[in-house]
Amino acid sequence: MNVSSKHSPSSVPSVPSVSSASAPTATRRSLLRGLGVATAAGAAAVCLPVGAAHAAPAGRPTRRASDTYTLTLVHLGRDGRPTTDYRTLLTALSGPDAGSGRQVKELPGTVTVQVPAGRYMLDSTIGTRPVGEENWGNDWLVQPRLDVDRDMTLVLDARVARPVDIRPPVADAGFEQAGAFAKVTYEGVTGLANLMTRSLDLRTAHLGPAAERGAVETWVDSYWSRPGGVCALGYAFRGERALTGLVRHPAPGDLATLVVRAGAPASGGGTGLVDFSPSAGPSPALALAVPSGSTGTFLLTPERGTWDLVYGAHSEPEGPANDYFVLGRSFTPGSTTVHTFDTPVFGPAVDSSPGARPVAQRTGDTLDLTVPLLADGDGHAPSSPLFTASTVTLHRDGKLVATRRGEKPGHASFTVPAGRAAYRLTASATRSRGSVTAAWTFTSAATATATDLPLSAVRFRPDLALDGTAPAHTTSRVAVTAEGAARRSGVRSLTVSVSTDRGATWTRAAVTGGRITVTTPGPGQAVSLRAELTDAHGNTLTQTHIDAYVTRAATGAR
């Protein structure tokens, strides 16, 4: 989930998010590096008794846990004087209000609220506009553990905060936005607080006592724009305290590089929009526009954890946006990773990695098929593929079961008899130029639980320009790889054929070292490809790409 920041010059805190679920959606590894700044002893909130409210006078009954107490909040700016430029959130983690929050802001510097007894998370943003400065300074004070069991006063003093100073190691980067986050879990209830800002003048401080071990997760994400790219710098921690300042000036070798190459969709032209953010969020993120035929570059901090990439482009001018998702990817310092989107050869993709989402299963008497039949050349599955016709047909022991037409390519569901039988499953999709067909054979019977069907796919990787073309009248090596069941069990046989007359005639191409040799036809013509595969268990695949990719004049730019 990404959180968009607002456009006001000051900080933009969100409403508190509270959940009764004890398990977070993602687990963040604790980073045991120092914060880079000293944690002053004065960073604790000042809790002062109010009159005789701490002890019940003789004859007065002791207050119960369900009682309400007076909480006085005193807000002081960087000059030590009372301020009204603040926003304070009180998130209930226990007690009768557990799972809810309340906000006070822009009231007198000292404000009193009535709250039920219980555990709370408090965070307060105090804003300051320095003389002669355009942007506001923001001091974010976080008290992850506030046990309200009596009347009390909290002094929220901006002077205890320490700077957050995160900068990329490139001179052409300009700061865009940052987000600071704190998530606290107590007795199965999780509260989330955050501050997002477009100002570099950000300071933070932990207040109050430490929470329980591992109960506090904090992270800061800072985004910088540069020509043709983005610097995404994030740091995450887990422990008992919120952050009191953070200094990070990574060296070039500390970062990883992600290069995004934008191909030209079948409709031609257009601009891809890349959203790149940590998997464990939320995060303010910073989208990058990458015109077709160009590249965008992200510099990122691997220690932030895994990252998610979403590449979106319109398949056709008036059609829905077509998104490609690359989720949960890890990076190493100094590495360079390249992802190319919307280039051929478009065809079926079956992820063979452990834990990958199955694309074809049988549960009882139902066969469900969700094969990405028009994944791009890098194997990215599209959310809204561009096609003109789509058909999925199922035969059982040579007899037609049913045909599905017009649905998303490679997607269908069939109900079949329980007994074991031989099946032939055929999926095809026609594009504005060319088509893709995959025909699988396998045996299957009713299952007690969801069971993967033994489907395979063959991926072709020619060396193409970003417009999806290869130079005419040239000879090149094309990589050929098997995915799915054949990759897991092994390949018994694989035959590849090439056609330059749209499938009227085929020429066998020997697979040597995982590659075939292809000689391209004249400019504007196309190369078609066919693969016939049998896996180690006898399941088969016949996969055909008519007009898999086209040619250009040999002198064309790449």
mmCIF file of N, CA and C in Angstrom, residues 441-538:
data_model
loop_
_atom_site.group_PDB
_atom_site.id
_atom_site.type_symbol
_atom_site.label_atom_id
_atom_site.label_comp_id
_atom_site.label_asym_id
_atom_site.label_seq_id
_atom_site.Cartn_x
_atom_site.Cartn_y
_atom_site.Cartn_z
ATOM 1 N N THR A 441 -1.426 -31.783 -22.946
ATOM 2 C CA THR A 441 -2.075 -33.066 -22.665
ATOM 3 C C THR A 441 -1.564 -33.585 -21.336
ATOM 4 N N PHE A 442 -2.478 -34.207 -20.565
ATOM 5 C CA PHE A 442 -2.146 -34.741 -19.247
ATOM 6 C C PHE A 442 -3.279 -35.648 -18.810
ATOM 7 N N THR A 443 -3.048 -36.417 -17.772
ATOM 8 C CA THR A 443 -4.116 -37.231 -17.178
ATOM 9 C C THR A 443 -4.476 -36.647 -15.827
ATOM 10 N N SER A 444 -5.755 -36.826 -15.435
ATOM 11 C CA SER A 444 -6.213 -36.237 -14.181
ATOM 12 C C SER A 444 -7.438 -36.986 -13.683
ATOM 13 N N ALA A 445 -7.596 -36.975 -12.358
ATOM 14 C CA ALA A 445 -8.784 -37.539 -11.708
ATOM 15 C C ALA A 445 -9.189 -36.607 -10.581
ATOM 16 N N ALA A 446 -10.377 -36.853 -10.013
ATOM 17 C CA ALA A 446 -10.875 -36.009 -8.927
ATOM 18 C C ALA A 446 -9.874 -35.974 -7.782
ATOM 19 N N THR A 447 -9.772 -34.822 -7.126
ATOM 20 C CA THR A 447 -8.827 -34.629 -6.031
ATOM 21 C C THR A 447 -9.563 -34.188 -4.779
ATOM 22 N N ALA A 448 -8.988 -34.507 -3.625
ATOM 23 C CA ALA A 448 -9.582 -34.087 -2.352
ATOM 24 C C ALA A 448 -9.245 -32.636 -2.040
ATOM 25 N N THR A 449 -8.084 -32.188 -2.496
ATOM 26 C CA THR A 449 -7.649 -30.810 -2.270
ATOM 27 C C THR A 449 -7.147 -30.231 -3.582
ATOM 28 N N ALA A 450 -6.896 -28.923 -3.584
ATOM 29 C CA ALA A 450 -6.397 -28.266 -4.793
ATOM 30 C C ALA A 450 -5.051 -28.871 -5.187
ATOM 31 N N THR A 451 -4.969 -29.340 -6.422
ATOM 32 C CA THR A 451 -3.774 -30.002 -6.925
ATOM 33 C C THR A 451 -3.355 -29.354 -8.238
ATOM 34 N N ASP A 452 -2.072 -29.022 -8.353
ATOM 35 C CA ASP A 452 -1.583 -28.371 -9.564
ATOM 36 C C ASP A 452 -1.694 -29.306 -10.764
ATOM 37 N N LEU A 453 -2.116 -28.766 -11.896
ATOM 38 C CA LEU A 453 -2.098 -29.505 -13.148
ATOM 39 C C LEU A 453 -0.696 -29.400 -13.758
ATOM 40 N N PRO A 454 -0.201 -30.465 -14.403
ATOM 41 C CA PRO A 454 1.192 -30.496 -14.878
ATOM 42 C C PRO A 454 1.369 -29.752 -16.204
ATOM 43 N N LEU A 455 1.185 -28.432 -16.156
ATOM 44 C CA LEU A 455 1.331 -27.626 -17.364
ATOM 45 C C LEU A 455 2.737 -27.042 -17.446
ATOM 46 N N SER A 456 3.251 -26.970 -18.656
ATOM 47 C CA SER A 456 4.563 -26.382 -18.912
ATOM 48 C C SER A 456 4.413 -25.205 -19.865
ATOM 49 N N ALA A 457 5.460 -24.430 -20.001
ATOM 50 C CA ALA A 457 5.511 -23.336 -20.971
ATOM 51 C C ALA A 457 6.941 -23.234 -21.477
ATOM 52 N N VAL A 458 7.101 -22.712 -22.672
ATOM 53 C CA VAL A 458 8.427 -22.469 -23.258
ATOM 54 C C VAL A 458 8.553 -20.972 -23.505
ATOM 55 N N ARG A 459 9.642 -20.424 -23.030
ATOM 56 C CA ARG A 459 9.887 -18.996 -23.204
ATOM 57 C C ARG A 459 11.002 -18.788 -24.229
ATOM 58 N N PHE A 460 10.779 -17.830 -25.160
ATOM 59 C CA PHE A 460 11.761 -17.469 -26.179
ATOM 60 C C PHE A 460 12.279 -16.063 -25.871
ATOM 61 N N ARG A 461 13.603 -15.897 -25.912
ATOM 62 C CA ARG A 461 14.201 -14.600 -25.581
ATOM 63 C C ARG A 461 15.133 -14.140 -26.705
ATOM 64 N N PRO A 462 14.584 -13.626 -27.816
ATOM 65 C CA PRO A 462 15.449 -13.029 -28.839
ATOM 66 C C PRO A 462 15.990 -11.688 -28.363
ATOM 67 N N ASP A 463 17.053 -11.229 -28.990
ATOM 68 C CA ASP A 463 17.640 -9.933 -28.649
ATOM 69 C C ASP A 463 16.926 -8.874 -29.472
ATOM 70 N N LEU A 464 16.006 -8.142 -28.842
ATOM 71 C CA LEU A 464 15.157 -7.191 -29.546
ATOM 72 C C LEU A 464 15.375 -5.771 -29.057
ATOM 73 N N ALA A 465 15.073 -4.812 -29.936
ATOM 74 C CA ALA A 465 15.041 -3.414 -29.526
ATOM 75 C C ALA A 465 13.792 -3.164 -28.689
ATOM 76 N N LEU A 466 13.732 -1.989 -28.065
ATOM 77 C CA LEU A 466 12.590 -1.688 -27.204
ATOM 78 C C LEU A 466 11.275 -1.572 -27.982
ATOM 79 N N ASP A 467 11.352 -1.383 -29.303
ATOM 80 C CA ASP A 467 10.108 -1.378 -30.076
ATOM 81 C C ASP A 467 9.696 -2.783 -30.481
ATOM 82 N N GLY A 468 10.407 -3.813 -29.992
ATOM 83 C CA GLY A 468 10.035 -5.195 -30.233
ATOM 84 C C GLY A 468 10.516 -5.759 -31.547
ATOM 85 N N THR A 469 11.450 -5.102 -32.209
ATOM 86 C CA THR A 469 11.911 -5.558 -33.516
ATOM 87 C C THR A 469 13.335 -6.085 -33.455
ATOM 88 N N ALA A 470 13.665 -6.913 -34.474
ATOM 89 C CA ALA A 470 15.024 -7.415 -34.674
ATOM 90 C C ALA A 470 15.505 -6.940 -36.041
ATOM 91 N N PRO A 471 16.794 -6.753 -36.225
ATOM 92 C CA PRO A 471 17.279 -6.331 -37.545
ATOM 93 C C PRO A 471 17.029 -7.398 -38.604
ATOM 94 N N ALA A 472 16.662 -6.964 -39.806
ATOM 95 C CA ALA A 472 16.380 -7.883 -40.905
ATOM 96 C C ALA A 472 17.663 -8.509 -41.442
ATOM 97 N N HIS A 473 17.516 -9.681 -42.034
ATOM 98 C CA HIS A 473 18.616 -10.373 -42.709
ATOM 99 C C HIS A 473 19.836 -10.543 -41.807
ATOM 100 N N THR A 474 19.588 -10.888 -40.559
ATOM 101 C CA THR A 474 20.697 -11.151 -39.642
ATOM 102 C C THR A 474 20.482 -12.504 -38.972
ATOM 103 N N THR A 475 21.570 -13.091 -38.523
ATOM 104 C CA THR A 475 21.514 -14.366 -37.813
ATOM 105 C C THR A 475 21.843 -14.127 -36.345
ATOM 106 N N SER A 476 21.014 -14.648 -35.467
ATOM 107 C CA SER A 476 21.217 -14.432 -34.040
ATOM 108 C C SER A 476 20.816 -15.673 -33.272
ATOM 109 N N ARG A 477 21.257 -15.737 -32.034
ATOM 110 C CA ARG A 477 20.929 -16.838 -31.136
ATOM 111 C C ARG A 477 19.777 -16.420 -30.239
ATOM 112 N N VAL A 478 18.769 -17.269 -30.115
ATOM 113 C CA VAL A 478 17.580 -16.990 -29.321
ATOM 114 C C VAL A 478 17.525 -17.978 -28.157
ATOM 115 N N ALA A 479 17.455 -17.452 -26.928
ATOM 116 C CA ALA A 479 17.398 -18.316 -25.748
ATOM 117 C C ALA A 479 16.046 -19.014 -25.669
ATOM 118 N N VAL A 480 16.059 -20.290 -25.259
ATOM 119 C CA VAL A 480 14.850 -21.094 -25.116
ATOM 120 C C VAL A 480 14.885 -21.748 -23.739
ATOM 121 N N THR A 481 13.847 -21.531 -22.935
ATOM 122 C CA THR A 481 13.800 -22.125 -21.596
ATOM 123 C C THR A 481 12.432 -22.744 -21.346
ATOM 124 N N ALA A 482 12.424 -23.801 -20.548
ATOM 125 C CA ALA A 482 11.175 -24.464 -20.165
ATOM 126 C C ALA A 482 10.797 -24.058 -18.751
ATOM 127 N N GLU A 483 9.503 -23.861 -18.533
ATOM 128 C CA GLU A 483 8.976 -23.495 -17.227
ATOM 129 C C GLU A 483 7.904 -24.489 -16.796
ATOM 130 N N GLY A 484 7.528 -24.399 -15.533
ATOM 131 C CA GLY A 484 6.415 -25.191 -15.034
ATOM 132 C C GLY A 484 6.791 -26.627 -14.753
ATOM 133 N N ALA A 485 5.881 -27.552 -15.088
ATOM 134 C CA ALA A 485 6.074 -28.966 -14.760
ATOM 135 C C ALA A 485 7.352 -29.522 -15.365
ATOM 136 N N ALA A 486 7.689 -29.106 -16.604
ATOM 137 C CA ALA A 486 8.892 -29.620 -17.260
ATOM 138 C C ALA A 486 10.158 -29.178 -16.553
ATOM 139 N N ARG A 487 10.127 -28.005 -15.970
ATOM 140 C CA ARG A 487 11.308 -27.548 -15.237
ATOM 141 C C ARG A 487 11.473 -28.315 -13.938
ATOM 142 N N ARG A 488 10.346 -28.675 -13.325
ATOM 143 C CA ARG A 488 10.427 -29.398 -12.054
ATOM 144 C C ARG A 488 10.787 -30.871 -12.265
ATOM 145 N N SER A 489 10.157 -31.516 -13.239
ATOM 146 C CA SER A 489 10.363 -32.958 -13.415
ATOM 147 C C SER A 489 11.477 -33.285 -14.391
ATOM 148 N N GLY A 490 11.784 -32.353 -15.278
ATOM 149 C CA GLY A 490 12.767 -32.604 -16.320
ATOM 150 C C GLY A 490 12.104 -32.702 -17.679
ATOM 151 N N VAL A 491 12.910 -32.447 -18.718
ATOM 152 C CA VAL A 491 12.412 -32.463 -20.094
ATOM 153 C C VAL A 491 12.848 -33.762 -20.768
ATOM 154 N N ARG A 492 11.868 -34.509 -21.272
ATOM 155 C CA ARG A 492 12.187 -35.730 -22.019
ATOM 156 C C ARG A 492 12.570 -35.384 -23.448
ATOM 157 N N SER A 493 11.847 -34.461 -24.053
ATOM 158 C CA SER A 493 12.174 -34.044 -25.412
ATOM 159 C C SER A 493 11.678 -32.625 -25.641
ATOM 160 N N LEU A 494 12.409 -31.887 -26.502
ATOM 161 C CA LEU A 494 12.030 -30.522 -26.866
ATOM 162 C C LEU A 494 12.450 -30.279 -28.304
ATOM 163 N N THR A 495 11.465 -29.940 -29.139
ATOM 164 C CA THR A 495 11.717 -29.635 -30.541
ATOM 165 C C THR A 495 11.222 -28.226 -30.828
ATOM 166 N N VAL A 496 12.060 -27.419 -31.498
ATOM 167 C CA VAL A 496 11.700 -26.050 -31.831
ATOM 168 C C VAL A 496 11.784 -25.876 -33.342
ATOM 169 N N SER A 497 10.792 -25.181 -33.899
ATOM 170 C CA SER A 497 10.753 -24.898 -35.336
ATOM 171 C C SER A 497 10.537 -23.411 -35.554
ATOM 172 N N VAL A 498 11.016 -22.929 -36.701
ATOM 173 C CA VAL A 498 10.948 -21.511 -37.049
ATOM 174 C C VAL A 498 10.275 -21.360 -38.402
ATOM 175 N N SER A 499 9.444 -20.327 -38.540
ATOM 176 C CA SER A 499 8.773 -20.025 -39.799
ATOM 177 C C SER A 499 8.921 -18.542 -40.100
ATOM 178 N N THR A 500 9.114 -18.227 -41.385
ATOM 179 C CA THR A 500 9.146 -16.821 -41.801
ATOM 180 C C THR A 500 8.016 -16.518 -42.781
ATOM 181 N N ASP A 501 7.041 -17.434 -42.897
ATOM 182 C CA ASP A 501 5.885 -17.206 -43.774
ATOM 183 C C ASP A 501 4.581 -17.415 -43.018
ATOM 184 N N ARG A 502 4.585 -16.993 -41.734
ATOM 185 C CA ARG A 502 3.395 -17.011 -40.888
ATOM 186 C C ARG A 502 2.867 -18.418 -40.676
ATOM 187 N N GLY A 503 3.773 -19.386 -40.596
ATOM 188 C CA GLY A 503 3.378 -20.736 -40.256
ATOM 189 C C GLY A 503 3.001 -21.607 -41.423
ATOM 190 N N ALA A 504 3.148 -21.130 -42.662
ATOM 191 C CA ALA A 504 2.838 -21.973 -43.826
ATOM 192 C C ALA A 504 3.840 -23.113 -43.924
ATOM 193 N N THR A 505 5.090 -22.838 -43.651
ATOM 194 C CA THR A 505 6.136 -23.863 -43.623
ATOM 195 C C THR A 505 6.992 -23.645 -42.384
ATOM 196 N N TRP A 506 7.566 -24.756 -41.890
ATOM 197 C CA TRP A 506 8.376 -24.691 -40.671
ATOM 198 C C TRP A 506 9.723 -25.360 -40.930
ATOM 199 N N THR A 507 10.757 -24.802 -40.291
ATOM 200 C CA THR A 507 12.102 -25.352 -40.370
ATOM 201 C C THR A 507 12.584 -25.686 -38.978
ATOM 202 N N ARG A 508 13.055 -26.929 -38.796
ATOM 203 C CA ARG A 508 13.533 -27.345 -37.488
ATOM 204 C C ARG A 508 14.777 -26.538 -37.096
ATOM 205 N N ALA A 509 14.832 -26.094 -35.846
ATOM 206 C CA ALA A 509 15.988 -25.354 -35.317
ATOM 207 C C ALA A 509 16.527 -26.117 -34.116
ATOM 208 N N ALA A 510 17.756 -26.588 -34.222
ATOM 209 C CA ALA A 510 18.337 -27.384 -33.144
ATOM 210 C C ALA A 510 18.539 -26.538 -31.891
ATOM 211 N N VAL A 511 18.180 -27.123 -30.738
ATOM 212 C CA VAL A 511 18.386 -26.450 -29.458
ATOM 213 C C VAL A 511 19.749 -26.886 -28.920
ATOM 214 N N THR A 512 20.678 -25.948 -28.881
ATOM 215 C CA THR A 512 22.038 -26.232 -28.440
ATOM 216 C C THR A 512 22.419 -25.249 -27.335
ATOM 217 N N GLY A 513 22.758 -25.795 -26.185
ATOM 218 C CA GLY A 513 23.108 -24.909 -25.077
ATOM 219 C C GLY A 513 21.985 -23.981 -24.681
ATOM 220 N N GLY A 514 20.748 -24.455 -24.811
ATOM 221 C CA GLY A 514 19.597 -23.638 -24.432
ATOM 222 C C GLY A 514 19.279 -22.529 -25.411
ATOM 223 N N ARG A 515 19.785 -22.627 -26.666
ATOM 224 C CA ARG A 515 19.537 -21.590 -27.666
ATOM 225 C C ARG A 515 19.301 -22.209 -29.034
ATOM 226 N N ILE A 516 18.596 -21.458 -29.870
ATOM 227 C CA ILE A 516 18.441 -21.812 -31.272
ATOM 228 C C ILE A 516 19.020 -20.682 -32.117
ATOM 229 N N THR A 517 19.323 -20.991 -33.373
ATOM 230 C CA THR A 517 19.812 -19.977 -34.307
ATOM 231 C C THR A 517 18.693 -19.597 -35.258
ATOM 232 N N VAL A 518 18.447 -18.282 -35.387
ATOM 233 C CA VAL A 518 17.378 -17.765 -36.235
ATOM 234 C C VAL A 518 17.967 -16.769 -37.227
ATOM 235 N N THR A 519 17.632 -16.921 -38.493
ATOM 236 C CA THR A 519 17.980 -15.943 -39.519
ATOM 237 C C THR A 519 16.718 -15.184 -39.883
ATOM 238 N N THR A 520 16.718 -13.899 -39.656
ATOM 239 C CA THR A 520 15.510 -13.100 -39.826
ATOM 240 C C THR A 520 15.245 -12.802 -41.296
ATOM 241 N N PRO A 521 13.960 -12.642 -41.681
ATOM 242 C CA PRO A 521 13.594 -12.283 -43.053
ATOM 243 C C PRO A 521 13.786 -10.789 -43.307
ATOM 244 N N GLY A 522 13.231 -10.298 -44.423
ATOM 245 C CA GLY A 522 13.377 -8.905 -44.797
ATOM 246 C C GLY A 522 12.624 -7.955 -43.888
ATOM 247 N N PRO A 523 12.891 -6.644 -44.027
ATOM 248 C CA PRO A 523 12.260 -5.634 -43.172
ATOM 249 C C PRO A 523 10.743 -5.707 -43.222
ATOM 250 N N GLY A 524 10.121 -5.569 -42.051
ATOM 251 C CA GLY A 524 8.669 -5.572 -41.957
ATOM 252 C C GLY A 524 8.039 -6.937 -41.936
ATOM 253 N N GLN A 525 8.846 -7.979 -42.081
ATOM 254 C CA GLN A 525 8.319 -9.332 -42.008
ATOM 255 C C GLN A 525 8.462 -9.859 -40.579
ATOM 256 N N ALA A 526 7.986 -11.093 -40.364
ATOM 257 C CA ALA A 526 7.923 -11.600 -38.998
ATOM 258 C C ALA A 526 8.543 -12.978 -38.889
ATOM 259 N N VAL A 527 8.978 -13.292 -37.673
ATOM 260 C CA VAL A 527 9.468 -14.613 -37.303
ATOM 261 C C VAL A 527 8.394 -15.290 -36.466
ATOM 262 N N SER A 528 8.030 -16.518 -36.837
ATOM 263 C CA SER A 528 7.096 -17.323 -36.047
ATOM 264 C C SER A 528 7.864 -18.466 -35.395
ATOM 265 N N LEU A 529 7.387 -18.918 -34.241
ATOM 266 C CA LEU A 529 8.096 -19.928 -33.464
ATOM 267 C C LEU A 529 7.129 -21.010 -32.989
ATOM 268 N N ARG A 530 7.638 -22.244 -32.916
ATOM 269 C CA ARG A 530 6.815 -23.343 -32.395
ATOM 270 C C ARG A 530 7.696 -24.251 -31.540
ATOM 271 N N ALA A 531 7.152 -24.694 -30.415
ATOM 272 C CA ALA A 531 7.862 -25.612 -29.525
ATOM 273 C C ALA A 531 6.977 -26.810 -29.245
ATOM 274 N N GLU A 532 7.575 -28.007 -29.285
ATOM 275 C CA GLU A 532 6.880 -29.252 -28.945
ATOM 276 C C GLU A 532 7.685 -29.919 -27.838
ATOM 277 N N LEU A 533 7.056 -30.064 -26.677
ATOM 278 C CA LEU A 533 7.775 -30.494 -25.476
ATOM 279 C C LEU A 533 7.053 -31.668 -24.822
ATOM 280 N N THR A 534 7.840 -32.592 -24.295
ATOM 281 C CA THR A 534 7.322 -33.661 -23.446
ATOM 282 C C THR A 534 8.133 -33.683 -22.170
ATOM 283 N N ASP A 535 7.444 -33.663 -21.011
ATOM 284 C CA ASP A 535 8.193 -33.675 -19.754
ATOM 285 C C ASP A 535 8.517 -35.108 -19.346
ATOM 286 N N ALA A 536 9.206 -35.249 -18.221
ATOM 287 C CA ALA A 536 9.675 -36.564 -17.781
ATOM 288 C C ALA A 536 8.533 -37.520 -17.469
ATOM 289 N N HIS A 537 7.319 -37.019 -17.233
ATOM 290 C CA HIS A 537 6.174 -37.871 -16.906
ATOM 291 C C HIS A 537 5.261 -38.116 -18.103
ATOM 292 N N GLY A 538 5.640 -37.631 -19.255
ATOM 293 C CA GLY A 538 4.843 -37.876 -20.451
ATOM 294 C C GLY A 538 3.803 -36.825 -20.759
#
